[in-house]
Amino acid sequence: MNARRDAASARATATPVASPPRHTSALHPPRSRRLPICPNRNGSAMRQCLICDVGALCLARGHEQRVHDMHLHVVHSGPYPAGACLFHEGDPMSALLVVRSGTVKLVVGAPSGEEQILGFAMPGDVIGLDAIHAERHGCSARVLEATSLCRLPLATVTRLTETVPGLQRNLLDLLSRHLDRSTRLLIGRYEADQRLAAFLMLLSQHAQRRGLSAQRLHLGMPRTDIANYLRLTPETVSRTFRRLQLRRLIDVSRRELQLLDLAALHQMGGALLPV
């Protein structure tokens, strides 16, 4: 009896063994959590979904139960700090990523060893559409500002496109708009003023679609990245910003930007904007 009491006392006072460290990948940080993103039709989460590009997939009318089932598979993750890589070029693609907050740049490696920026993803934008067919990412995604995401598993999207009428068409429309926005600024011989004006108008339209001011913008990317994306030199982009400011088309203070003449900017860069 005394031996059993001594053993029990020893177990109670023993130093606990530390749990092994949790290994996490970029897309599954310790703060990732699985929860419904649209708890009710009046909640703030639902309002956030309504201004999201993937809302056409999530909010399929007349299929509330199936949509609810999809929400149960959505993972909220982040925030990811600036400089974090969400995935690398060539990585397997297993989910669509929707930016909830922050800014992400999409880049590919050039033969020279330098990176080329294909585009930027901001709140409401979907990352990974171009990788659905091959199920492998053709670019890398790097965080520019602290970013939070919704992660929608590809298997869930695929299953729902087979059961929810119209969902496949919505996905194709989303992919088409994504490609249209991504390519228009990268083709043709256009002047720097036209390229930058078109880029600023795209940012303005993006903000307006989400219920924000079309004229007061926050630049989530440095000018060196804007120059890379527009295939211009950083010096050219800086001169063009100054030129537009002198013409009183814009007012810029660091990364805070006000568009003073939307009509003139649209006329200048309209040829590069999606129809």
PDB file of C-alpha atoms in Angstrom:
ATOM      1  CA  MET A   1       0.000   0.000   0.000  1.00  0.00           C
ATOM      2  CA  ASN A   2       2.801   2.422   0.914  1.00  0.00           C
ATOM      3  CA  ALA A   3       4.577   1.586  -2.351  1.00  0.00           C
ATOM      4  CA  ARG A   4       1.461   2.490  -4.362  1.00  0.00           C
ATOM      5  CA  ARG A   5       1.068   5.809  -2.499  1.00  0.00           C
ATOM      6  CA  ASP A   6       4.717   6.653  -3.146  1.00  0.00           C
ATOM      7  CA  ALA A   7       4.340   5.903  -6.873  1.00  0.00           C
ATOM      8  CA  ALA A   8       1.208   8.062  -7.159  1.00  0.00           C
ATOM      9  CA  SER A   9       2.951  10.922  -5.327  1.00  0.00           C
ATOM     10  CA  ALA A  10       5.919  10.682  -7.685  1.00  0.00           C
ATOM     11  CA  ARG A  11       3.664  10.869 -10.747  1.00  0.00           C
ATOM     12  CA  ALA A  12       1.846  13.918  -9.363  1.00  0.00           C
ATOM     13  CA  THR A  13       5.056  15.849  -8.702  1.00  0.00           C
ATOM     14  CA  ALA A  14       6.963  14.801 -11.833  1.00  0.00           C
ATOM     15  CA  THR A  15       8.034  17.570 -14.200  1.00  0.00           C
ATOM     16  CA  PRO A  16       5.748  17.465 -17.261  1.00  0.00           C
ATOM     17  CA  VAL A  17       7.356  16.519 -20.551  1.00  0.00           C
ATOM     18  CA  ALA A  18       7.330  19.383 -23.012  1.00  0.00           C
ATOM     19  CA  SER A  19       5.160  18.856 -26.087  1.00  0.00           C
ATOM     20  CA  PRO A  20       7.059  18.624 -29.360  1.00  0.00           C
ATOM     21  CA  PRO A  21       7.189  21.878 -31.333  1.00  0.00           C
ATOM     22  CA  ARG A  22       4.391  22.369 -33.794  1.00  0.00           C
ATOM     23  CA  HIS A  23       5.659  22.478 -37.351  1.00  0.00           C
ATOM     24  CA  THR A  24       3.619  24.704 -39.592  1.00  0.00           C
ATOM     25  CA  SER A  25       3.751  25.642 -43.233  1.00  0.00           C
ATOM     26  CA  ALA A  26       3.171  29.081 -44.684  1.00  0.00           C
ATOM     27  CA  LEU A  27      -0.492  28.311 -45.347  1.00  0.00           C
ATOM     28  CA  HIS A  28      -1.139  26.713 -41.956  1.00  0.00           C
ATOM     29  CA  PRO A  29       0.286  29.029 -39.274  1.00  0.00           C
ATOM     30  CA  PRO A  30      -0.664  28.519 -35.602  1.00  0.00           C
ATOM     31  CA  ARG A  31      -3.407  31.142 -35.984  1.00  0.00           C
ATOM     32  CA  SER A  32      -5.217  29.263 -38.768  1.00  0.00           C
ATOM     33  CA  ARG A  33      -8.687  28.265 -37.715  1.00  0.00           C
ATOM     34  CA  ARG A  34     -11.591  26.518 -39.381  1.00  0.00           C
ATOM     35  CA  LEU A  35     -14.923  28.286 -39.050  1.00  0.00           C
ATOM     36  CA  PRO A  36     -17.909  29.394 -41.122  1.00  0.00           C
ATOM     37  CA  ILE A  37     -17.283  32.703 -42.862  1.00  0.00           C
ATOM     38  CA  CYS A  38     -20.965  33.570 -43.268  1.00  0.00           C
ATOM     39  CA  PRO A  39     -22.654  32.809 -39.923  1.00  0.00           C
ATOM     40  CA  ASN A  40     -25.832  34.671 -40.828  1.00  0.00           C
ATOM     41  CA  ARG A  41     -27.192  36.933 -43.511  1.00  0.00           C
ATOM     42  CA  ASN A  42     -27.017  40.005 -41.281  1.00  0.00           C
ATOM     43  CA  GLY A  43     -23.544  39.417 -39.837  1.00  0.00           C
ATOM     44  CA  SER A  44     -20.418  41.354 -40.706  1.00  0.00           C
ATOM     45  CA  ALA A  45     -18.838  38.214 -42.133  1.00  0.00           C
ATOM     46  CA  MET A  46     -21.648  37.934 -44.678  1.00  0.00           C
ATOM     47  CA  ARG A  47     -21.152  41.574 -45.685  1.00  0.00           C
ATOM     48  CA  GLN A  48     -17.459  40.876 -46.188  1.00  0.00           C
ATOM     49  CA  CYS A  49     -18.310  37.917 -48.432  1.00  0.00           C
ATOM     50  CA  LEU A  50     -20.639  40.052 -50.535  1.00  0.00           C
ATOM     51  CA  ILE A  51     -17.733  42.299 -51.600  1.00  0.00           C
ATOM     52  CA  CYS A  52     -15.370  39.401 -52.260  1.00  0.00           C
ATOM     53  CA  ASP A  53     -14.574  38.213 -55.791  1.00  0.00           C
ATOM     54  CA  VAL A  54     -15.284  34.634 -54.787  1.00  0.00           C
ATOM     55  CA  GLY A  55     -18.710  35.645 -53.464  1.00  0.00           C
ATOM     56  CA  ALA A  56     -20.291  34.338 -56.664  1.00  0.00           C
ATOM     57  CA  LEU A  57     -19.011  30.905 -55.673  1.00  0.00           C
ATOM     58  CA  CYS A  58     -19.888  31.119 -51.978  1.00  0.00           C
ATOM     59  CA  LEU A  59     -23.304  32.725 -52.309  1.00  0.00           C
ATOM     60  CA  ALA A  60     -25.026  30.527 -54.875  1.00  0.00           C
ATOM     61  CA  ARG A  61     -28.693  31.408 -54.539  1.00  0.00           C
ATOM     62  CA  GLY A  62     -31.068  28.598 -53.762  1.00  0.00           C
ATOM     63  CA  HIS A  63     -28.356  26.272 -52.479  1.00  0.00           C
ATOM     64  CA  GLU A  64     -27.927  27.549 -48.933  1.00  0.00           C
ATOM     65  CA  GLN A  65     -27.264  24.127 -47.390  1.00  0.00           C
ATOM     66  CA  ARG A  66     -24.529  23.252 -49.869  1.00  0.00           C
ATOM     67  CA  VAL A  67     -23.037  26.713 -49.459  1.00  0.00           C
ATOM     68  CA  HIS A  68     -23.107  26.256 -45.691  1.00  0.00           C
ATOM     69  CA  ASP A  69     -21.290  22.941 -46.118  1.00  0.00           C
ATOM     70  CA  MET A  70     -18.599  24.730 -48.132  1.00  0.00           C
ATOM     71  CA  HIS A  71     -18.190  27.384 -45.427  1.00  0.00           C
ATOM     72  CA  LEU A  72     -17.413  24.645 -42.945  1.00  0.00           C
ATOM     73  CA  HIS A  73     -14.348  23.821 -45.054  1.00  0.00           C
ATOM     74  CA  VAL A  74     -13.092  27.412 -45.268  1.00  0.00           C
ATOM     75  CA  VAL A  75     -10.056  28.188 -43.119  1.00  0.00           C
ATOM     76  CA  HIS A  76      -9.259  31.701 -41.942  1.00  0.00           C
ATOM     77  CA  SER A  77      -5.523  32.152 -41.592  1.00  0.00           C
ATOM     78  CA  GLY A  78      -3.099  34.899 -40.774  1.00  0.00           C
ATOM     79  CA  PRO A  79      -2.079  37.537 -40.353  1.00  0.00           C
ATOM     80  CA  TYR A  80       1.051  36.817 -42.380  1.00  0.00           C
ATOM     81  CA  PRO A  81       3.836  39.400 -41.978  1.00  0.00           C
ATOM     82  CA  ALA A  82       5.355  41.374 -44.832  1.00  0.00           C
ATOM     83  CA  GLY A  83       7.923  39.238 -46.639  1.00  0.00           C
ATOM     84  CA  ALA A  84       6.184  35.910 -45.989  1.00  0.00           C
ATOM     85  CA  CYS A  85       5.825  33.575 -48.965  1.00  0.00           C
ATOM     86  CA  LEU A  86       2.383  31.952 -49.206  1.00  0.00           C
ATOM     87  CA  PHE A  87       3.596  29.482 -51.833  1.00  0.00           C
ATOM     88  CA  HIS A  88       6.462  29.091 -54.281  1.00  0.00           C
ATOM     89  CA  GLU A  89       6.429  28.730 -58.045  1.00  0.00           C
ATOM     90  CA  GLY A  90       5.973  25.028 -58.806  1.00  0.00           C
ATOM     91  CA  ASP A  91       4.320  24.136 -55.482  1.00  0.00           C
ATOM     92  CA  PRO A  92       1.240  21.882 -55.630  1.00  0.00           C
ATOM     93  CA  MET A  93      -2.015  23.835 -55.594  1.00  0.00           C
ATOM     94  CA  SER A  94      -4.619  22.549 -53.142  1.00  0.00           C
ATOM     95  CA  ALA A  95      -6.820  25.569 -52.434  1.00  0.00           C
ATOM     96  CA  LEU A  96      -8.040  28.926 -53.645  1.00  0.00           C
ATOM     97  CA  LEU A  97      -6.851  31.759 -51.424  1.00  0.00           C
ATOM     98  CA  VAL A  98      -9.009  34.838 -50.903  1.00  0.00           C
ATOM     99  CA  VAL A  99      -7.352  37.961 -49.497  1.00  0.00           C
ATOM    100  CA  ARG A 100      -9.339  39.260 -46.510  1.00  0.00           C
ATOM    101  CA  SER A 101      -6.920  42.082 -45.695  1.00  0.00           C
ATOM    102  CA  GLY A 102      -3.483  43.205 -46.823  1.00  0.00           C
ATOM    103  CA  THR A 103      -1.652  43.039 -50.148  1.00  0.00           C
ATOM    104  CA  VAL A 104       0.137  40.182 -51.931  1.00  0.00           C
ATOM    105  CA  LYS A 105       2.299  40.285 -55.040  1.00  0.00           C
ATOM    106  CA  LEU A 106       2.464  37.434 -57.554  1.00  0.00           C
ATOM    107  CA  VAL A 107       5.910  36.928 -59.072  1.00  0.00           C
ATOM    108  CA  VAL A 108       7.802  34.615 -61.407  1.00  0.00           C
ATOM    109  CA  GLY A 109      11.522  34.149 -61.774  1.00  0.00           C
ATOM    110  CA  ALA A 110      13.166  35.578 -64.889  1.00  0.00           C
ATOM    111  CA  PRO A 111      16.111  33.934 -66.703  1.00  0.00           C
ATOM    112  CA  SER A 112      18.265  36.831 -65.486  1.00  0.00           C
ATOM    113  CA  GLY A 113      17.533  35.826 -61.910  1.00  0.00           C
ATOM    114  CA  GLU A 114      15.364  38.861 -61.237  1.00  0.00           C
ATOM    115  CA  GLU A 115      11.701  38.548 -60.371  1.00  0.00           C
ATOM    116  CA  GLN A 116       8.883  39.737 -62.603  1.00  0.00           C
ATOM    117  CA  ILE A 117       5.633  40.828 -60.976  1.00  0.00           C
ATOM    118  CA  LEU A 118       2.504  39.475 -62.641  1.00  0.00           C
ATOM    119  CA  GLY A 119       0.035  41.309 -60.461  1.00  0.00           C
ATOM    120  CA  PHE A 120      -1.172  42.240 -57.000  1.00  0.00           C
ATOM    121  CA  ALA A 121      -3.902  40.663 -54.878  1.00  0.00           C
ATOM    122  CA  MET A 122      -5.846  42.932 -52.542  1.00  0.00           C
ATOM    123  CA  PRO A 123      -8.878  42.414 -50.266  1.00  0.00           C
ATOM    124  CA  GLY A 124     -11.517  40.382 -52.074  1.00  0.00           C
ATOM    125  CA  ASP A 125      -9.129  39.086 -54.739  1.00  0.00           C
ATOM    126  CA  VAL A 126      -8.692  35.370 -55.373  1.00  0.00           C
ATOM    127  CA  ILE A 127      -5.251  33.764 -55.693  1.00  0.00           C
ATOM    128  CA  GLY A 128      -4.734  30.456 -57.463  1.00  0.00           C
ATOM    129  CA  LEU A 129      -7.290  30.590 -60.277  1.00  0.00           C
ATOM    130  CA  ASP A 130      -4.593  30.117 -62.909  1.00  0.00           C
ATOM    131  CA  ALA A 131      -3.360  26.941 -61.203  1.00  0.00           C
ATOM    132  CA  ILE A 132      -6.652  25.022 -61.094  1.00  0.00           C
ATOM    133  CA  HIS A 133      -6.039  22.987 -64.265  1.00  0.00           C
ATOM    134  CA  ALA A 134      -2.458  21.910 -63.585  1.00  0.00           C
ATOM    135  CA  GLU A 135      -2.985  21.870 -59.792  1.00  0.00           C
ATOM    136  CA  ARG A 136       0.451  23.459 -59.522  1.00  0.00           C
ATOM    137  CA  HIS A 137       1.301  27.117 -58.967  1.00  0.00           C
ATOM    138  CA  GLY A 138       2.932  28.892 -61.884  1.00  0.00           C
ATOM    139  CA  CYS A 139       4.143  31.773 -59.723  1.00  0.00           C
ATOM    140  CA  SER A 140       5.080  32.652 -56.156  1.00  0.00           C
ATOM    141  CA  ALA A 141       2.932  34.720 -53.782  1.00  0.00           C
ATOM    142  CA  ARG A 142       4.703  37.105 -51.405  1.00  0.00           C
ATOM    143  CA  VAL A 143       3.107  39.272 -48.744  1.00  0.00           C
ATOM    144  CA  LEU A 144       3.669  43.035 -49.040  1.00  0.00           C
ATOM    145  CA  GLU A 145       1.587  44.112 -46.034  1.00  0.00           C
ATOM    146  CA  ALA A 146       0.242  42.100 -43.116  1.00  0.00           C
ATOM    147  CA  THR A 147      -2.300  39.808 -44.799  1.00  0.00           C
ATOM    148  CA  SER A 148      -5.157  37.567 -43.679  1.00  0.00           C
ATOM    149  CA  LEU A 149      -6.707  34.934 -45.940  1.00  0.00           C
ATOM    150  CA  CYS A 150      -9.628  32.622 -46.499  1.00  0.00           C
ATOM    151  CA  ARG A 151      -8.502  29.223 -47.767  1.00  0.00           C
ATOM    152  CA  LEU A 152     -11.046  27.290 -49.853  1.00  0.00           C
ATOM    153  CA  PRO A 153      -9.925  23.713 -50.621  1.00  0.00           C
ATOM    154  CA  LEU A 154      -9.842  22.859 -54.319  1.00  0.00           C
ATOM    155  CA  ALA A 155     -11.568  19.541 -53.639  1.00  0.00           C
ATOM    156  CA  THR A 156     -14.527  21.400 -52.137  1.00  0.00           C
ATOM    157  CA  VAL A 157     -14.762  23.790 -55.098  1.00  0.00           C
ATOM    158  CA  THR A 158     -14.580  20.888 -57.551  1.00  0.00           C
ATOM    159  CA  ARG A 159     -17.286  18.949 -55.741  1.00  0.00           C
ATOM    160  CA  LEU A 160     -19.635  21.927 -55.621  1.00  0.00           C
ATOM    161  CA  THR A 161     -19.186  22.740 -59.325  1.00  0.00           C
ATOM    162  CA  GLU A 162     -20.577  19.265 -60.018  1.00  0.00           C
ATOM    163  CA  THR A 163     -23.653  19.725 -57.819  1.00  0.00           C
ATOM    164  CA  VAL A 164     -24.563  23.426 -57.825  1.00  0.00           C
ATOM    165  CA  PRO A 165     -25.998  24.676 -61.152  1.00  0.00           C
ATOM    166  CA  GLY A 166     -24.233  27.732 -62.549  1.00  0.00           C
ATOM    167  CA  LEU A 167     -21.258  27.477 -60.241  1.00  0.00           C
ATOM    168  CA  GLN A 168     -18.907  26.273 -62.963  1.00  0.00           C
ATOM    169  CA  ARG A 169     -19.868  29.234 -65.173  1.00  0.00           C
ATOM    170  CA  ASN A 170     -19.295  31.622 -62.269  1.00  0.00           C
ATOM    171  CA  LEU A 171     -15.831  30.162 -61.798  1.00  0.00           C
ATOM    172  CA  LEU A 172     -15.017  30.568 -65.509  1.00  0.00           C
ATOM    173  CA  ASP A 173     -16.237  34.177 -65.456  1.00  0.00           C
ATOM    174  CA  LEU A 174     -14.051  34.866 -62.429  1.00  0.00           C
ATOM    175  CA  LEU A 175     -11.027  33.361 -64.164  1.00  0.00           C
ATOM    176  CA  SER A 176     -11.725  35.377 -67.322  1.00  0.00           C
ATOM    177  CA  ARG A 177     -11.863  38.667 -65.409  1.00  0.00           C
ATOM    178  CA  HIS A 178      -8.680  37.735 -63.582  1.00  0.00           C
ATOM    179  CA  LEU A 179      -6.794  37.111 -66.829  1.00  0.00           C
ATOM    180  CA  ASP A 180      -8.172  40.277 -68.436  1.00  0.00           C
ATOM    181  CA  ARG A 181      -6.952  42.443 -65.551  1.00  0.00           C
ATOM    182  CA  SER A 182      -3.594  40.676 -65.469  1.00  0.00           C
ATOM    183  CA  THR A 183      -2.656  41.034 -69.127  1.00  0.00           C
ATOM    184  CA  ARG A 184      -3.880  44.388 -70.411  1.00  0.00           C
ATOM    185  CA  LEU A 185      -1.187  46.447 -68.692  1.00  0.00           C
ATOM    186  CA  LEU A 186       1.562  44.084 -69.831  1.00  0.00           C
ATOM    187  CA  ILE A 187       0.991  44.180 -73.592  1.00  0.00           C
ATOM    188  CA  GLY A 188       1.327  46.815 -76.286  1.00  0.00           C
ATOM    189  CA  ARG A 189       3.509  49.889 -76.576  1.00  0.00           C
ATOM    190  CA  TYR A 190       2.072  52.474 -74.224  1.00  0.00           C
ATOM    191  CA  GLU A 191       3.607  55.542 -72.646  1.00  0.00           C
ATOM    192  CA  ALA A 192       4.457  55.632 -68.951  1.00  0.00           C
ATOM    193  CA  ASP A 193       1.663  58.145 -68.276  1.00  0.00           C
ATOM    194  CA  GLN A 194      -0.888  55.793 -69.840  1.00  0.00           C
ATOM    195  CA  ARG A 195       0.367  52.769 -67.932  1.00  0.00           C
ATOM    196  CA  LEU A 196       0.404  54.486 -64.545  1.00  0.00           C
ATOM    197  CA  ALA A 197      -2.970  56.178 -65.119  1.00  0.00           C
ATOM    198  CA  ALA A 198      -4.518  52.829 -66.034  1.00  0.00           C
ATOM    199  CA  PHE A 199      -2.984  51.182 -62.962  1.00  0.00           C
ATOM    200  CA  LEU A 200      -4.367  53.889 -60.678  1.00  0.00           C
ATOM    201  CA  MET A 201      -7.801  53.571 -62.281  1.00  0.00           C
ATOM    202  CA  LEU A 202      -7.730  49.812 -61.664  1.00  0.00           C
ATOM    203  CA  LEU A 203      -6.989  50.471 -57.997  1.00  0.00           C
ATOM    204  CA  SER A 204      -9.819  53.006 -57.927  1.00  0.00           C
ATOM    205  CA  GLN A 205     -12.299  50.553 -59.464  1.00  0.00           C
ATOM    206  CA  HIS A 206     -11.157  47.849 -57.064  1.00  0.00           C
ATOM    207  CA  ALA A 207     -11.823  50.119 -54.069  1.00  0.00           C
ATOM    208  CA  GLN A 208     -15.181  51.255 -55.413  1.00  0.00           C
ATOM    209  CA  ARG A 209     -16.392  47.668 -55.894  1.00  0.00           C
ATOM    210  CA  ARG A 210     -15.755  47.121 -52.191  1.00  0.00           C
ATOM    211  CA  GLY A 211     -17.690  50.150 -51.042  1.00  0.00           C
ATOM    212  CA  LEU A 212     -14.621  52.310 -50.437  1.00  0.00           C
ATOM    213  CA  SER A 213     -13.732  55.713 -51.821  1.00  0.00           C
ATOM    214  CA  ALA A 214     -12.808  55.667 -55.513  1.00  0.00           C
ATOM    215  CA  GLN A 215     -10.569  58.702 -55.032  1.00  0.00           C
ATOM    216  CA  ARG A 216      -8.742  58.178 -51.738  1.00  0.00           C
ATOM    217  CA  LEU A 217      -6.473  55.170 -52.064  1.00  0.00           C
ATOM    218  CA  HIS A 218      -3.771  53.439 -50.062  1.00  0.00           C
ATOM    219  CA  LEU A 219      -0.914  52.000 -52.112  1.00  0.00           C
ATOM    220  CA  GLY A 220      -0.161  48.597 -50.636  1.00  0.00           C
ATOM    221  CA  MET A 221       2.951  48.179 -52.761  1.00  0.00           C
ATOM    222  CA  PRO A 222       6.224  50.161 -53.070  1.00  0.00           C
ATOM    223  CA  ARG A 223       6.943  52.132 -56.229  1.00  0.00           C
ATOM    224  CA  THR A 224       9.704  49.723 -57.177  1.00  0.00           C
ATOM    225  CA  ASP A 225       7.084  46.975 -57.392  1.00  0.00           C
ATOM    226  CA  ILE A 226       4.721  49.207 -59.361  1.00  0.00           C
ATOM    227  CA  ALA A 227       7.569  49.873 -61.797  1.00  0.00           C
ATOM    228  CA  ASN A 228       8.332  46.166 -62.112  1.00  0.00           C
ATOM    229  CA  TYR A 229       4.682  45.358 -62.801  1.00  0.00           C
ATOM    230  CA  LEU A 230       4.292  48.130 -65.398  1.00  0.00           C
ATOM    231  CA  ARG A 231       7.625  47.170 -67.022  1.00  0.00           C
ATOM    232  CA  LEU A 232       9.068  50.605 -66.307  1.00  0.00           C
ATOM    233  CA  THR A 233      12.097  51.742 -64.360  1.00  0.00           C
ATOM    234  CA  PRO A 234      11.599  53.026 -60.789  1.00  0.00           C
ATOM    235  CA  GLU A 235      12.951  56.417 -61.894  1.00  0.00           C
ATOM    236  CA  THR A 236      10.352  56.613 -64.678  1.00  0.00           C
ATOM    237  CA  VAL A 237       7.539  55.770 -62.267  1.00  0.00           C
ATOM    238  CA  SER A 238       8.707  58.437 -59.788  1.00  0.00           C
ATOM    239  CA  ARG A 239       8.890  61.051 -62.565  1.00  0.00           C
ATOM    240  CA  THR A 240       5.439  60.042 -63.811  1.00  0.00           C
ATOM    241  CA  PHE A 241       3.924  60.366 -60.336  1.00  0.00           C
ATOM    242  CA  ARG A 242       5.430  63.855 -60.081  1.00  0.00           C
ATOM    243  CA  ARG A 243       4.180  64.771 -63.558  1.00  0.00           C
ATOM    244  CA  LEU A 244       0.612  63.694 -62.752  1.00  0.00           C
ATOM    245  CA  GLN A 245       0.792  65.609 -59.493  1.00  0.00           C
ATOM    246  CA  LEU A 246       2.005  68.783 -61.217  1.00  0.00           C
ATOM    247  CA  ARG A 247      -0.932  68.481 -63.608  1.00  0.00           C
ATOM    248  CA  ARG A 248      -3.199  68.240 -60.533  1.00  0.00           C
ATOM    249  CA  LEU A 249      -4.521  64.856 -61.571  1.00  0.00           C
ATOM    250  CA  ILE A 250      -3.375  63.253 -58.325  1.00  0.00           C
ATOM    251  CA  ASP A 251      -2.103  64.208 -54.884  1.00  0.00           C
ATOM    252  CA  VAL A 252       0.288  61.746 -53.293  1.00  0.00           C
ATOM    253  CA  SER A 253       1.898  61.603 -49.865  1.00  0.00           C
ATOM    254  CA  ARG A 254       4.061  58.516 -49.439  1.00  0.00           C
ATOM    255  CA  ARG A 255       1.579  55.661 -49.891  1.00  0.00           C
ATOM    256  CA  GLU A 256      -1.580  57.718 -49.459  1.00  0.00           C
ATOM    257  CA  LEU A 257      -3.021  58.799 -52.789  1.00  0.00           C
ATOM    258  CA  GLN A 258      -5.911  61.021 -53.857  1.00  0.00           C
ATOM    259  CA  LEU A 259      -7.192  60.941 -57.421  1.00  0.00           C
ATOM    260  CA  LEU A 260      -8.223  64.542 -58.185  1.00  0.00           C
ATOM    261  CA  ASP A 261      -9.482  64.099 -61.749  1.00  0.00           C
ATOM    262  CA  LEU A 262     -10.904  60.636 -62.446  1.00  0.00           C
ATOM    263  CA  ALA A 263     -12.183  61.615 -65.891  1.00  0.00           C
ATOM    264  CA  ALA A 264      -8.772  62.796 -67.077  1.00  0.00           C
ATOM    265  CA  LEU A 265      -7.038  59.705 -65.667  1.00  0.00           C
ATOM    266  CA  HIS A 266      -9.588  57.437 -67.348  1.00  0.00           C
ATOM    267  CA  GLN A 267      -9.113  59.230 -70.659  1.00  0.00           C
ATOM    268  CA  MET A 268      -5.357  58.858 -70.323  1.00  0.00           C
ATOM    269  CA  GLY A 269      -5.302  55.157 -69.454  1.00  0.00           C
ATOM    270  CA  GLY A 270      -8.671  53.968 -70.726  1.00  0.00           C
ATOM    271  CA  ALA A 271      -7.226  51.955 -73.610  1.00  0.00           C
ATOM    272  CA  LEU A 272      -5.559  49.616 -71.110  1.00  0.00           C
ATOM    273  CA  LEU A 273      -8.584  49.088 -68.864  1.00  0.00           C
ATOM    274  CA  PRO A 274     -10.740  45.954 -69.062  1.00  0.00           C
ATOM    275  CA  VAL A 275     -13.903  46.453 -71.093  1.00  0.00           C
TER     276      VAL A 275
END
